[in-house]
Structure formats: structure tokens, C-alpha cells
Amino acid sequence: MKNLTLVTLLPLFILLLLPAYRASVSATSPFQTPKNIEYIKTSCNTTTYPRLCYRSLSIYASKINSSPRLLADTALNVTHKATASGSRLMKNISRIHGLTRKEAAAVADCMEVIGNSVDELQQSIGELGHINRTNFDITMSDIQTWVSAALTDDDTCIDGFEGRAMDGKVKNMVRRHVVRIAHLTSNALAIINKYASNPSNRP
């Protein structure tokens, strides 16, 4: 699989999205209650992209069960999965035969920064899992820093495709995927910030 074309890449793009779809289906529970759903909706209303937030998190309402900590953890995990999918997509796009020099350079930059974003989100998930009353403030500060850095990485990737010279199918494919990742990351950061700001959330 050294060289790919846009035609052969499309099925790969669909395959990359399947794990997220399957996870969404498996997360749906018949025990979701109006209270849990309303909690997701209310929490998402404080984010920058509330509709995306609700669509991505409402399927986990029974798992979250109106818990601010589980909401933050789920938002991070959903974002991490989408970002990891984006990282794999960048690697596949880099193998497309016939990329222009500028496209190849932009894709290479995206591979690096989206890879960094995956690591930062993974680190955040790990730290949130070890949070306690004594390390709450410093740990939440670290998580806020990492998620913010992940969002900057997403924006850096998108910025690399600015300009009319970059217009084309590759740019559209990258932007469509990475913009969604950036929006998920922005929402996760908003949820993390709200969780960190409430003293009652200390374990």
C-alpha cells in the first residue's frame, strides 16, 4: 500500500469511521432516562458546538448518569477516538500518488501535529483516571493545558491548507475530518473547564 489514489482512499476513510459508529451503537442503552438525557443537553449548552456535543455524548447518557467526572471522561474518550482516526487518515493520505509538493508538506505537518494531539488527549484521560482530592487542582490544570494544546494542534493542521493553491479534494477531505476533531476538542475543553471550576467536583 505504498501509493494510493483518492478513489482507493475513500473506502479507507469509511472504514476509519466504522469503529466510532460501532462504538456509538454499542453505547446506546435502553435504560437511558429523561434526567440523564437532560443532563447531557444542559451540559452541552455551555460548549461552543452544542449540537455536536449532544450528538456525540447523548448515546452515553446512561453511562455518564449525570456525573460531571464521567461526562468529562467520556468527552475526552470520544475526542481521543476521533483524533486517533484522524491520525490514521493522515497516514493514508500521505500515501496518495500525485500529491503536489505543498499538499505533501501540509499532510506531513498534519501527521505530526495530529499525532501530538492523540498523545495529549491520551495523557489527559490517564491523568483524569488518577485524580483525587489532594491532586485535583494541579491535575486539572495539567489536563486543561494538554487539551488546549491538542486544540492548537488541530488548528495548526487546518491552517496548513489555507490558500487557493491548496484547493482540491485532499484539502476538503482533511478539513472535513480535522474540523470535526477540532470542534470535539473544543467541546471537551469547555466541559473540562467547567468540571475544574466547581469545587464540589473534588473526589
Short mmCIF file of N, CA and C in Angstrom, two decimals, residues 130-136 202-203:
data_model
loop_
_atom_site.label_atom_id
_atom_site.label_comp_id
_atom_site.label_asym_id
_atom_site.label_seq_id
_atom_site.Cartn_x
_atom_site.Cartn_y
_atom_site.Cartn_z
N HIS A 130 -6.65 9.20 37.54
CA HIS A 130 -5.90 9.12 38.80
C HIS A 130 -6.12 10.34 39.68
N ILE A 131 -7.14 11.11 39.38
CA ILE A 131 -7.36 12.34 40.14
C ILE A 131 -7.93 12.02 41.52
N ASN A 132 -7.53 12.81 42.51
CA ASN A 132 -8.08 12.66 43.85
C ASN A 132 -8.16 14.03 44.51
N ARG A 133 -8.62 14.05 45.75
CA ARG A 133 -8.87 15.32 46.42
C ARG A 133 -7.59 16.14 46.57
N THR A 134 -6.46 15.50 46.82
CA THR A 134 -5.23 16.24 47.09
C THR A 134 -4.56 16.76 45.82
N ASN A 135 -4.73 16.05 44.70
CA ASN A 135 -4.05 16.50 43.47
C ASN A 135 -5.01 17.12 42.46
N PHE A 136 -6.25 17.39 42.89
CA PHE A 136 -7.30 17.84 41.96
C PHE A 136 -6.88 19.09 41.18
N ARG A 202 -14.61 17.90 43.48
CA ARG A 202 -13.45 17.21 44.07
C ARG A 202 -13.87 15.83 44.57
N PRO A 203 -13.07 14.81 44.26
CA PRO A 203 -13.43 13.44 44.69
C PRO A 203 -13.54 13.34 46.21
#
